[in-house]
Amino acid sequence: MRVSLFDQGVHLDCVLERPAEAPEKQPLAVILHGFTGNKEERHILAVCRSLRDCGFATLRLDLYGHGQSGGSFRDHTIPKWVSNAVTAIDYAAGLDFVSELWLGGHSQGGLTAMLAGSCRRDRVDGLILLSPAYMIPDGARMGSILGGVFDPANVPDEIHLGPQRILDGNYIRSAQTIDADAAARSFNGPVLLIHGTADATVPFRWGEQTAALYRNCTLVPIEGDTHCYDRHLDQVTEAIRSFFS
């Protein structure tokens, strides 16, 4: 079912799906894509299917400046994504069939889930982190992020990351203020973290560091796999089924 949400006037395009034989009450997972991604990516769809196999409803959405949602890619920031995620959490929490609420995200969406889960830890029961880009705030403070290099003390008005990939300097400035460590340490619920060991975009060591921040985290390495699980997506979905079994 297509769902339209609005966050401070910006349209968020969402898809809500329930298992074929949905009970009166069931858990729901909100799933967030990553940087330059969208809610229809292969790995996002596969994760949602595996969650529905485990009895979850799923709500996947396009975040600010991506997919079918409003806003421009250039003007998107992680705080805007966190606000989008909180809007989706609050919508999902108000659905009368939801018994439990989980939040998941891939890459930058994983970092967003870490932050939004902390913001709404009163409503979010658990997290599903898929190759979370935990290192973005540190990179912004050090002057190297997503392939772009800059002076962190004098952030330019634009960051060029390649053709069609131009970010406003506010992306960097806002990222410099993020304390992902504090967000993780404030979250007491269970966390499932899945990360490919051959991830060249967010190296596996960052997944290990992220997992160590949480009180109750299960880290599942996907041996030899990439950032978007191009080689062993079946192992990702099996890890989800095993965790929720």
GROMACS .gro file of C-alpha atoms in nm:
model
  245
    1MET     CA    1   0.000   0.000   0.000
    2ARG     CA    2   0.133   0.340  -0.100
    3VAL     CA    3   0.156   0.587   0.189
    4SER     CA    4   0.227   0.961   0.167
    5LEU     CA    5   0.381   1.125   0.471
    6PHE     CA    6   0.488   1.486   0.514
    7ASP     CA    7   0.782   1.609   0.718
    8GLN     CA    8   0.781   1.989   0.757
    9GLY     CA    9   0.594   2.017   0.428
   10VAL     CA   10   0.822   1.779   0.235
   11HIS     CA   11   0.652   1.476   0.080
   12LEU     CA   12   0.788   1.132   0.172
   13ASP     CA   13   0.689   0.845  -0.058
   14CYS     CA   14   0.641   0.519   0.135
   15VAL     CA   15   0.524   0.163   0.080
   16LEU     CA   16   0.353  -0.026   0.364
   17GLU     CA   17   0.329  -0.406   0.325
   18ARG     CA   18   0.195  -0.679   0.552
   19PRO     CA   19   0.232  -1.057   0.528
   20ALA     CA   20  -0.042  -1.235   0.334
   21GLU     CA   21  -0.187  -1.382   0.652
   22ALA     CA   22  -0.140  -1.093   0.891
   23PRO     CA   23  -0.261  -1.139   1.248
   24GLU     CA   24  -0.454  -0.870   1.429
   25LYS     CA   25  -0.133  -0.753   1.597
   26GLN     CA   26   0.217  -0.781   1.454
   27PRO     CA   27   0.560  -0.613   1.465
   28LEU     CA   28   0.655  -0.354   1.203
   29ALA     CA   29   0.997  -0.254   1.069
   30VAL     CA   30   1.070   0.085   0.912
   31ILE     CA   31   1.349   0.040   0.654
   32LEU     CA   32   1.571   0.322   0.521
   33HIS     CA   33   1.789   0.317   0.207
   34GLY     CA   34   2.136   0.469   0.178
   35PHE     CA   35   2.314   0.761   0.007
   36THR     CA   36   2.201   0.788  -0.361
   37GLY     CA   37   1.968   0.492  -0.302
   38ASN     CA   38   1.592   0.446  -0.290
   39LYS     CA   39   1.324   0.219  -0.145
   40GLU     CA   40   1.315  -0.006  -0.455
   41GLU     CA   41   1.677  -0.123  -0.445
   42ARG     CA   42   1.738  -0.496  -0.466
   43HIS     CA   43   1.883  -0.532  -0.116
   44ILE     CA   44   1.611  -0.314   0.042
   45LEU     CA   45   1.335  -0.523  -0.118
   46ALA     CA   46   1.506  -0.847  -0.014
   47VAL     CA   47   1.543  -0.734   0.348
   48CYS     CA   48   1.177  -0.634   0.359
   49ARG     CA   49   1.068  -0.970   0.214
   50SER     CA   50   1.270  -1.159   0.472
   51LEU     CA   51   1.118  -0.952   0.753
   52ARG     CA   52   0.767  -1.027   0.625
   53ASP     CA   53   0.862  -1.396   0.621
   54CYS     CA   54   0.927  -1.349   0.994
   55GLY     CA   55   0.582  -1.200   1.051
   56PHE     CA   56   0.672  -0.832   1.029
   57ALA     CA   57   0.489  -0.561   0.843
   58THR     CA   58   0.737  -0.332   0.663
   59LEU     CA   59   0.736   0.039   0.584
   60ARG     CA   60   1.005   0.142   0.336
   61LEU     CA   61   1.043   0.501   0.228
   62ASP     CA   62   1.236   0.733   0.002
   63LEU     CA   63   1.421   0.990   0.211
   64TYR     CA   64   1.468   1.363   0.143
   65GLY     CA   65   1.617   1.428  -0.201
   66HIS     CA   66   1.599   1.064  -0.311
   67GLY     CA   67   1.361   0.844  -0.508
   68GLN     CA   68   1.004   0.971  -0.529
   69SER     CA   69   1.019   1.193  -0.221
   70GLY     CA   70   1.050   1.571  -0.217
   71GLY     CA   71   1.360   1.782  -0.174
   72SER     CA   72   1.675   1.795  -0.386
   73PHE     CA   73   1.973   1.562  -0.357
   74ARG     CA   74   2.202   1.866  -0.327
   75ASP     CA   75   2.019   1.994  -0.021
   76HIS     CA   76   1.979   1.670   0.170
   77THR     CA   77   2.153   1.633   0.507
   78ILE     CA   78   2.167   1.360   0.768
   79PRO     CA   79   1.962   1.568   1.018
   80LYS     CA   80   1.689   1.602   0.752
   81TRP     CA   81   1.696   1.223   0.709
   82VAL     CA   82   1.672   1.175   1.085
   83SER     CA   83   1.367   1.399   1.088
   84ASN     CA   84   1.217   1.193   0.802
   85ALA     CA   85   1.283   0.871   0.994
   86VAL     CA   86   1.121   1.009   1.311
   87THR     CA   87   0.816   1.108   1.104
   88ALA     CA   88   0.791   0.749   0.975
   89ILE     CA   89   0.841   0.607   1.326
   90ASP     CA   90   0.564   0.823   1.467
   91TYR     CA   91   0.330   0.725   1.182
   92ALA     CA   92   0.404   0.354   1.228
   93ALA     CA   93   0.365   0.373   1.606
   94GLY     CA   94   0.013   0.510   1.553
   95LEU     CA   95  -0.105   0.215   1.342
   96ASP     CA   96  -0.351   0.007   1.542
   97PHE     CA   97  -0.204  -0.331   1.439
   98VAL     CA   98   0.156  -0.258   1.544
   99SER     CA   99   0.268  -0.454   1.852
  100GLU     CA  100   0.641  -0.381   1.829
  101LEU     CA  101   0.848  -0.135   1.624
  102TRP     CA  102   1.192  -0.189   1.472
  103LEU     CA  103   1.399   0.054   1.265
  104GLY     CA  104   1.650  -0.050   1.001
  105GLY     CA  105   1.871   0.119   0.748
  106HIS     CA  106   2.149   0.060   0.496
  107SER     CA  107   2.473   0.264   0.485
  108GLN     CA  108   2.385   0.632   0.543
  109GLY     CA  109   2.036   0.503   0.621
  110GLY     CA  110   2.199   0.282   0.885
  111LEU     CA  111   2.363   0.586   1.044
  112THR     CA  112   2.025   0.759   1.024
  113ALA     CA  113   1.864   0.462   1.200
  114MET     CA  114   2.126   0.483   1.476
  115LEU     CA  115   2.044   0.851   1.532
  116ALA     CA  116   1.666   0.829   1.492
  117GLY     CA  117   1.655   0.518   1.711
  118SER     CA  118   1.822   0.720   1.984
  119CYS     CA  119   1.584   1.014   1.932
  120ARG     CA  120   1.281   0.786   1.951
  121ARG     CA  121   1.409   0.513   2.184
  122ASP     CA  122   1.077   0.545   2.366
  123ARG     CA  123   0.908   0.396   2.059
  124VAL     CA  124   1.178   0.192   1.880
  125ASP     CA  125   1.219  -0.158   2.024
  126GLY     CA  126   1.518  -0.267   1.816
  127LEU     CA  127   1.751  -0.178   1.528
  128ILE     CA  128   1.858  -0.355   1.206
  129LEU     CA  129   2.180  -0.194   1.082
  130LEU     CA  130   2.299  -0.289   0.734
  131SER     CA  131   2.658  -0.179   0.662
  132PRO     CA  132   2.597   0.140   0.865
  133ALA     CA  133   2.807   0.440   0.760
  134TYR     CA  134   2.912   0.517   1.116
  135MET     CA  135   3.227   0.694   0.993
  136ILE     CA  136   3.054   0.985   0.812
  137PRO     CA  137   3.061   1.233   1.107
  138ASP     CA  138   3.428   1.159   1.178
  139GLY     CA  139   3.509   1.201   0.808
  140ALA     CA  140   3.327   1.534   0.802
  141ARG     CA  141   3.535   1.654   1.096
  142MET     CA  142   3.860   1.529   0.938
  143GLY     CA  143   3.799   1.664   0.585
  144SER     CA  144   3.737   1.350   0.382
  145ILE     CA  145   3.395   1.207   0.308
  146LEU     CA  146   3.240   0.988   0.038
  147GLY     CA  147   3.536   1.048  -0.192
  148GLY     CA  148   3.540   1.426  -0.145
  149VAL     CA  149   3.831   1.608   0.023
  150PHE     CA  150   3.799   1.955   0.179
  151ASP     CA  151   3.924   2.181   0.457
  152PRO     CA  152   3.705   2.088   0.757
  153ALA     CA  153   3.765   2.428   0.917
  154ASN     CA  154   3.653   2.612   0.603
  155VAL     CA  155   3.384   2.399   0.444
  156PRO     CA  156   3.311   2.513   0.084
  157ASP     CA  157   2.960   2.599  -0.032
  158GLU     CA  158   2.959   2.293  -0.256
  159ILE     CA  159   3.115   1.948  -0.234
  160HIS     CA  160   3.165   1.771  -0.570
  161LEU     CA  161   3.157   1.393  -0.542
  162GLY     CA  162   3.133   1.320  -0.914
  163PRO     CA  163   2.888   1.378  -1.201
  164GLN     CA  164   2.538   1.453  -1.075
  165ARG     CA  165   2.664   1.428  -0.715
  166ILE     CA  166   2.698   1.779  -0.576
  167LEU     CA  167   2.622   1.845  -0.211
  168ASP     CA  168   2.561   2.174  -0.037
  169GLY     CA  169   2.826   2.253   0.222
  170ASN     CA  170   2.560   2.227   0.491
  171TYR     CA  171   2.573   1.850   0.447
  172ILE     CA  172   2.927   1.860   0.586
  173ARG     CA  173   2.865   2.129   0.847
  174SER     CA  174   2.569   1.944   0.995
  175ALA     CA  175   2.750   1.608   0.984
  176GLN     CA  176   3.036   1.759   1.185
  177THR     CA  177   2.797   1.810   1.479
  178ILE     CA  178   2.674   1.448   1.495
  179ASP     CA  179   2.776   1.230   1.790
  180ALA     CA  180   2.700   0.878   1.669
  181ASP     CA  181   2.877   0.722   1.968
  182ALA     CA  182   2.644   0.892   2.216
  183ALA     CA  183   2.341   0.792   2.009
  184ALA     CA  184   2.445   0.426   2.010
  185ARG     CA  185   2.527   0.418   2.381
  186SER     CA  186   2.185   0.565   2.466
  187PHE     CA  187   2.001   0.277   2.296
  188ASN     CA  188   1.935  -0.026   2.517
  189GLY     CA  189   1.728  -0.244   2.283
  190PRO     CA  190   1.854  -0.535   2.070
  191VAL     CA  191   2.053  -0.457   1.757
  192LEU     CA  192   2.123  -0.676   1.454
  193LEU     CA  193   2.421  -0.550   1.250
  194ILE     CA  194   2.499  -0.714   0.915
  195HIS     CA  195   2.816  -0.614   0.728
  196GLY     CA  196   3.010  -0.752   0.431
  197THR     CA  197   3.376  -0.823   0.505
  198ALA     CA  198   3.481  -0.704   0.156
  199ASP     CA  199   3.290  -0.374   0.181
  200ALA     CA  200   3.506  -0.109   0.010
  201THR     CA  201   3.266   0.179   0.081
  202VAL     CA  202   3.229   0.128   0.456
  203PRO     CA  203   3.509  -0.113   0.554
  204PHE     CA  204   3.414  -0.395   0.788
  205ARG     CA  205   3.618  -0.251   1.076
  206TRP     CA  206   3.360   0.027   1.103
  207GLY     CA  207   3.090  -0.233   1.151
  208GLU     CA  208   3.294  -0.388   1.431
  209GLN     CA  209   3.339  -0.048   1.597
  210THR     CA  210   2.968   0.027   1.564
  211ALA     CA  211   2.869  -0.307   1.716
  212ALA     CA  212   3.099  -0.245   2.013
  213LEU     CA  213   2.908   0.072   2.103
  214TYR     CA  214   2.581  -0.111   2.174
  215ARG     CA  215   2.494  -0.300   2.490
  216ASN     CA  216   2.306  -0.575   2.305
  217CYS     CA  217   2.431  -0.613   1.948
  218THR     CA  218   2.457  -0.922   1.728
  219LEU     CA  219   2.718  -0.868   1.454
  220VAL     CA  220   2.683  -1.094   1.149
  221PRO     CA  221   2.977  -1.080   0.904
  222ILE     CA  222   2.894  -1.171   0.545
  223GLU     CA  223   3.223  -1.317   0.427
  224GLY     CA  224   3.356  -1.169   0.104
  225ASP     CA  225   3.052  -0.954   0.040
  226THR     CA  226   3.027  -0.594  -0.079
  227HIS     CA  227   2.857  -0.283   0.053
  228CYS     CA  228   2.524  -0.364  -0.115
  229TYR     CA  229   2.554  -0.743  -0.077
  230ASP     CA  230   2.609  -0.810  -0.447
  231ARG     CA  231   2.751  -1.158  -0.384
  232HIS     CA  232   2.566  -1.311  -0.090
  233LEU     CA  233   2.234  -1.135  -0.046
  234ASP     CA  234   2.083  -1.473   0.040
  235GLN     CA  235   2.308  -1.487   0.348
  236VAL     CA  236   2.182  -1.144   0.455
  237THR     CA  237   1.819  -1.252   0.436
  238GLU     CA  238   1.900  -1.580   0.612
  239ALA     CA  239   2.072  -1.385   0.892
  240ILE     CA  240   1.753  -1.184   0.939
  241ARG     CA  241   1.534  -1.496   0.945
  242SER     CA  242   1.769  -1.666   1.190
  243PHE     CA  243   1.782  -1.363   1.421
  244PHE     CA  244   1.404  -1.330   1.439
  245SER     CA  245   1.332  -1.702   1.461
   0.00000   0.00000   0.00000
